[in-house]
Amino acid sequence: MIDQLLELDKQLLLVINGIGNEYWDYFWYFITNKQSFFPLYAILIYLMCKNKTKSSILLLLFIISLMITFTDQVTNLFKDGFERLRPCADKSISGLLRLENCHGFGFFSGHSSNSMAAAVFTILMLKSKLPKYIFLMIPWSLAVGFSRIYIGKHYPFDVICGWTFGFFSGYLFYFFYKKISNKYI
């Protein structure tokens, strides 16, 4: 059963990786690059901090830092624990992929978990300020995850697990922020 799921995962990766072309490659490399979204992060943090007290801002920035660190490090623990090679590092499949080789382990996707944690946390923080637009964070996170499959860094299952973990992480840290700010600020 597990072997069949892993084979399906591999075949789905090959389909997604194979649909691309040279022009799309640039787009998906932009999406997968964390630095591409620094302006977005700055705007969202500004909107979250707007009209808050200094102590509330410090707490918010601390919680965001903690969330990113936690999500990223748990992802690394899973990668080191499961030792599932990235598709681009797996010699049995890397020759079938369109984009460059890489190294390391890929289960589960850090880009997917971090982007989904950020999306969920941001949605919960800004839903009353930007109700019409804030839900665009979910398609953004989905695009980041898809980019990881497209460029051959992760299997689809790695990305789905990353999104799932990120969803719970974002919600958990929002809960911590609300609990602490309601009690102490």
mmCIF file of C-alpha atoms in Angstrom:
data_model
loop_
_atom_site.group_PDB
_atom_site.id
_atom_site.type_symbol
_atom_site.label_atom_id
_atom_site.label_comp_id
_atom_site.label_asym_id
_atom_site.label_seq_id
_atom_site.Cartn_x
_atom_site.Cartn_y
_atom_site.Cartn_z
ATOM 1 C CA MET A 1 0.000 0.000 0.000
ATOM 2 C CA ILE A 2 2.710 2.486 0.984
ATOM 3 C CA ASP A 3 4.782 1.510 -2.034
ATOM 4 C CA GLN A 4 1.792 2.226 -4.278
ATOM 5 C CA LEU A 5 1.309 5.663 -2.694
ATOM 6 C CA LEU A 6 5.000 6.476 -3.103
ATOM 7 C CA GLU A 7 4.860 5.384 -6.746
ATOM 8 C CA LEU A 8 1.781 7.569 -7.304
ATOM 9 C CA ASP A 9 3.641 10.429 -5.621
ATOM 10 C CA LYS A 10 6.558 9.927 -8.016
ATOM 11 C CA GLN A 11 4.319 9.765 -11.092
ATOM 12 C CA LEU A 12 2.442 12.920 -10.085
ATOM 13 C CA LEU A 13 5.750 14.710 -9.595
ATOM 14 C CA LEU A 14 6.857 13.698 -13.103
ATOM 15 C CA VAL A 15 3.599 14.993 -14.602
ATOM 16 C CA ILE A 16 3.838 18.356 -12.808
ATOM 17 C CA ASN A 17 7.547 18.745 -13.512
ATOM 18 C CA GLY A 18 6.980 17.751 -17.129
ATOM 19 C CA ILE A 19 4.290 20.347 -17.907
ATOM 20 C CA GLY A 20 6.702 23.221 -17.669
ATOM 21 C CA ASN A 21 8.723 25.109 -20.195
ATOM 22 C CA GLU A 22 11.636 27.521 -20.155
ATOM 23 C CA TYR A 23 9.427 30.575 -19.637
ATOM 24 C CA TRP A 24 7.462 29.062 -16.779
ATOM 25 C CA ASP A 25 10.704 28.017 -15.093
ATOM 26 C CA TYR A 26 11.572 31.668 -14.369
ATOM 27 C CA PHE A 27 8.134 32.301 -12.898
ATOM 28 C CA TRP A 28 8.246 29.273 -10.575
ATOM 29 C CA TYR A 29 11.822 30.030 -9.510
ATOM 30 C CA PHE A 30 10.601 33.514 -8.539
ATOM 31 C CA ILE A 31 7.703 32.014 -6.552
ATOM 32 C CA THR A 32 9.959 29.515 -4.773
ATOM 33 C CA ASN A 33 12.548 32.146 -3.811
ATOM 34 C CA LYS A 34 11.871 33.304 -0.233
ATOM 35 C CA GLN A 35 13.415 36.709 -0.889
ATOM 36 C CA SER A 36 10.881 37.403 -3.662
ATOM 37 C CA PHE A 37 8.244 38.043 -1.025
ATOM 38 C CA PHE A 38 10.164 40.212 1.461
ATOM 39 C CA PRO A 39 8.105 43.279 0.421
ATOM 40 C CA LEU A 40 4.888 41.312 1.010
ATOM 41 C CA TYR A 41 6.109 40.189 4.445
ATOM 42 C CA ALA A 42 7.013 43.774 5.363
ATOM 43 C CA ILE A 43 3.569 45.064 4.312
ATOM 44 C CA LEU A 44 1.758 42.311 6.209
ATOM 45 C CA ILE A 45 3.806 42.857 9.370
ATOM 46 C CA TYR A 46 3.152 46.589 9.100
ATOM 47 C CA LEU A 47 -0.600 45.948 8.790
ATOM 48 C CA MET A 48 -0.540 43.567 11.760
ATOM 49 C CA CYS A 49 1.375 46.108 13.895
ATOM 50 C CA LYS A 50 -0.668 49.130 12.852
ATOM 51 C CA ASN A 51 -2.582 50.700 15.762
ATOM 52 C CA LYS A 52 -1.011 48.366 18.345
ATOM 53 C CA THR A 53 0.833 49.352 21.492
ATOM 54 C CA LYS A 54 4.591 48.943 21.705
ATOM 55 C CA SER A 55 4.303 45.928 24.002
ATOM 56 C CA SER A 56 1.752 44.309 21.698
ATOM 57 C CA ILE A 57 4.048 44.865 18.691
ATOM 58 C CA LEU A 58 6.998 43.329 20.536
ATOM 59 C CA LEU A 59 4.884 40.333 21.494
ATOM 60 C CA LEU A 60 3.629 39.969 17.910
ATOM 61 C CA LEU A 61 7.158 40.101 16.451
ATOM 62 C CA PHE A 62 8.358 37.603 19.072
ATOM 63 C CA ILE A 63 5.500 35.193 18.300
ATOM 64 C CA ILE A 64 6.087 35.478 14.532
ATOM 65 C CA SER A 65 9.804 34.776 15.042
ATOM 66 C CA LEU A 66 8.999 31.846 17.289
ATOM 67 C CA MET A 67 6.476 30.465 14.787
ATOM 68 C CA ILE A 68 8.944 30.637 11.891
ATOM 69 C CA THR A 69 11.719 29.073 13.967
ATOM 70 C CA PHE A 70 9.468 26.334 15.319
ATOM 71 C CA THR A 71 7.957 25.486 11.930
ATOM 72 C CA ASP A 72 11.333 25.475 10.206
ATOM 73 C CA GLN A 73 13.097 23.397 12.863
ATOM 74 C CA VAL A 74 10.337 20.789 13.153
ATOM 75 C CA THR A 75 10.510 20.476 9.377
ATOM 76 C CA ASN A 76 14.262 19.844 9.632
ATOM 77 C CA LEU A 77 13.717 17.225 12.342
ATOM 78 C CA PHE A 78 11.317 15.388 10.048
ATOM 79 C CA LYS A 79 13.732 15.631 7.114
ATOM 80 C CA ASP A 80 16.588 14.226 9.200
ATOM 81 C CA GLY A 81 14.339 11.597 10.766
ATOM 82 C CA PHE A 82 12.711 10.261 7.599
ATOM 83 C CA GLU A 83 15.692 10.792 5.272
ATOM 84 C CA ARG A 84 13.534 10.800 2.151
ATOM 85 C CA LEU A 85 15.684 12.066 -0.683
ATOM 86 C CA ARG A 86 14.481 15.043 -2.662
ATOM 87 C CA PRO A 87 13.420 13.961 -6.156
ATOM 88 C CA CYS A 88 16.240 16.005 -7.703
ATOM 89 C CA ALA A 89 18.737 14.170 -5.431
ATOM 90 C CA ASP A 90 17.305 10.685 -6.040
ATOM 91 C CA LYS A 91 19.355 9.097 -8.814
ATOM 92 C CA SER A 92 16.465 6.796 -9.761
ATOM 93 C CA ILE A 93 14.342 9.788 -10.826
ATOM 94 C CA SER A 94 16.585 12.857 -11.125
ATOM 95 C CA GLY A 95 17.474 12.077 -14.747
ATOM 96 C CA LEU A 96 13.786 12.367 -15.661
ATOM 97 C CA LEU A 97 13.420 15.863 -14.192
ATOM 98 C CA ARG A 98 13.791 19.012 -16.254
ATOM 99 C CA LEU A 99 15.544 21.180 -13.677
ATOM 100 C CA GLU A 100 18.863 21.045 -11.826
ATOM 101 C CA ASN A 101 20.159 18.512 -9.377
ATOM 102 C CA CYS A 102 20.206 19.150 -5.659
ATOM 103 C CA HIS A 103 21.016 17.366 -2.426
ATOM 104 C CA GLY A 104 19.453 16.584 0.914
ATOM 105 C CA PHE A 105 16.195 15.291 2.219
ATOM 106 C CA GLY A 106 12.734 16.546 1.392
ATOM 107 C CA PHE A 107 10.077 15.177 3.737
ATOM 108 C CA PHE A 108 8.356 17.431 4.489
ATOM 109 C CA SER A 109 8.595 20.696 2.599
ATOM 110 C CA GLY A 110 9.837 23.630 4.664
ATOM 111 C CA HIS A 111 8.720 26.176 2.075
ATOM 112 C CA SER A 112 5.200 24.717 2.181
ATOM 113 C CA SER A 113 5.004 24.514 5.958
ATOM 114 C CA ASN A 114 6.415 28.008 6.522
ATOM 115 C CA SER A 115 4.257 29.632 3.847
ATOM 116 C CA MET A 116 1.086 27.975 5.151
ATOM 117 C CA ALA A 117 1.918 28.882 8.763
ATOM 118 C CA ALA A 118 2.447 32.486 7.655
ATOM 119 C CA ALA A 119 -0.765 32.436 5.604
ATOM 120 C CA VAL A 120 -2.954 31.069 8.406
ATOM 121 C CA PHE A 121 -1.432 33.351 11.043
ATOM 122 C CA THR A 122 -1.829 36.385 8.774
ATOM 123 C CA ILE A 123 -5.418 35.519 7.871
ATOM 124 C CA LEU A 124 -6.358 35.179 11.521
ATOM 125 C CA MET A 125 -4.589 38.423 12.443
ATOM 126 C CA LEU A 126 -5.953 40.534 9.568
ATOM 127 C CA LYS A 127 -9.337 39.003 8.774
ATOM 128 C CA SER A 128 -11.233 41.924 10.285
ATOM 129 C CA LYS A 129 -8.984 44.584 8.673
ATOM 130 C CA LEU A 130 -8.817 43.128 5.153
ATOM 131 C CA PRO A 131 -11.661 40.611 4.862
ATOM 132 C CA LYS A 132 -11.877 40.690 1.053
ATOM 133 C CA TYR A 133 -8.172 40.328 0.309
ATOM 134 C CA ILE A 134 -6.520 38.472 3.134
ATOM 135 C CA PHE A 135 -7.696 35.071 1.922
ATOM 136 C CA LEU A 136 -5.348 35.495 -1.057
ATOM 137 C CA MET A 137 -2.702 34.242 1.355
ATOM 138 C CA ILE A 138 -3.927 30.664 0.832
ATOM 139 C CA PRO A 139 -3.442 30.686 -2.974
ATOM 140 C CA TRP A 140 -0.020 32.255 -2.347
ATOM 141 C CA SER A 141 0.950 29.370 -0.054
ATOM 142 C CA LEU A 142 -0.456 26.851 -2.542
ATOM 143 C CA ALA A 143 1.633 28.461 -5.303
ATOM 144 C CA VAL A 144 4.777 28.251 -3.153
ATOM 145 C CA GLY A 145 4.136 24.551 -2.551
ATOM 146 C CA PHE A 146 3.376 23.885 -6.208
ATOM 147 C CA SER A 147 6.630 25.631 -7.149
ATOM 148 C CA ARG A 148 8.552 23.127 -5.022
ATOM 149 C CA ILE A 149 7.042 20.254 -6.996
ATOM 150 C CA TYR A 150 7.467 22.034 -10.320
ATOM 151 C CA ILE A 151 11.204 22.610 -9.810
ATOM 152 C CA GLY A 152 11.727 19.034 -8.592
ATOM 153 C CA LYS A 153 12.697 19.791 -5.008
ATOM 154 C CA HIS A 154 9.754 17.931 -3.433
ATOM 155 C CA TYR A 155 7.288 15.178 -4.115
ATOM 156 C CA PRO A 156 3.614 16.202 -3.887
ATOM 157 C CA PHE A 157 3.162 14.299 -0.619
ATOM 158 C CA ASP A 158 6.072 16.282 0.939
ATOM 159 C CA VAL A 159 4.265 19.495 0.030
ATOM 160 C CA ILE A 160 0.839 18.326 1.251
ATOM 161 C CA CYS A 161 2.345 17.317 4.599
ATOM 162 C CA GLY A 162 4.147 20.657 4.794
ATOM 163 C CA TRP A 163 0.920 22.555 4.173
ATOM 164 C CA THR A 164 -0.867 20.477 6.821
ATOM 165 C CA PHE A 165 1.809 21.046 9.453
ATOM 166 C CA GLY A 166 1.989 24.732 8.561
ATOM 167 C CA PHE A 167 -1.771 25.120 8.917
ATOM 168 C CA PHE A 168 -1.677 23.796 12.473
ATOM 169 C CA SER A 169 1.470 25.737 13.337
ATOM 170 C CA GLY A 170 -0.024 29.027 12.129
ATOM 171 C CA TYR A 171 -3.201 28.421 14.088
ATOM 172 C CA LEU A 172 -1.299 27.353 17.220
ATOM 173 C CA PHE A 173 0.877 30.467 17.275
ATOM 174 C CA TYR A 174 -2.110 32.720 16.627
ATOM 175 C CA PHE A 175 -3.767 31.073 19.630
ATOM 176 C CA PHE A 176 -0.608 31.718 21.724
ATOM 177 C CA TYR A 177 -0.515 35.342 20.623
ATOM 178 C CA LYS A 178 -4.191 35.917 21.488
ATOM 179 C CA LYS A 179 -3.918 34.101 24.800
ATOM 180 C CA ILE A 180 -0.844 36.027 25.922
ATOM 181 C CA SER A 181 -1.979 39.422 24.611
ATOM 182 C CA ASN A 182 -5.421 39.067 26.194
ATOM 183 C CA LYS A 183 -3.907 38.142 29.540
ATOM 184 C CA TYR A 184 -0.943 40.510 29.762
ATOM 185 C CA ILE A 185 -1.398 43.354 27.268
#
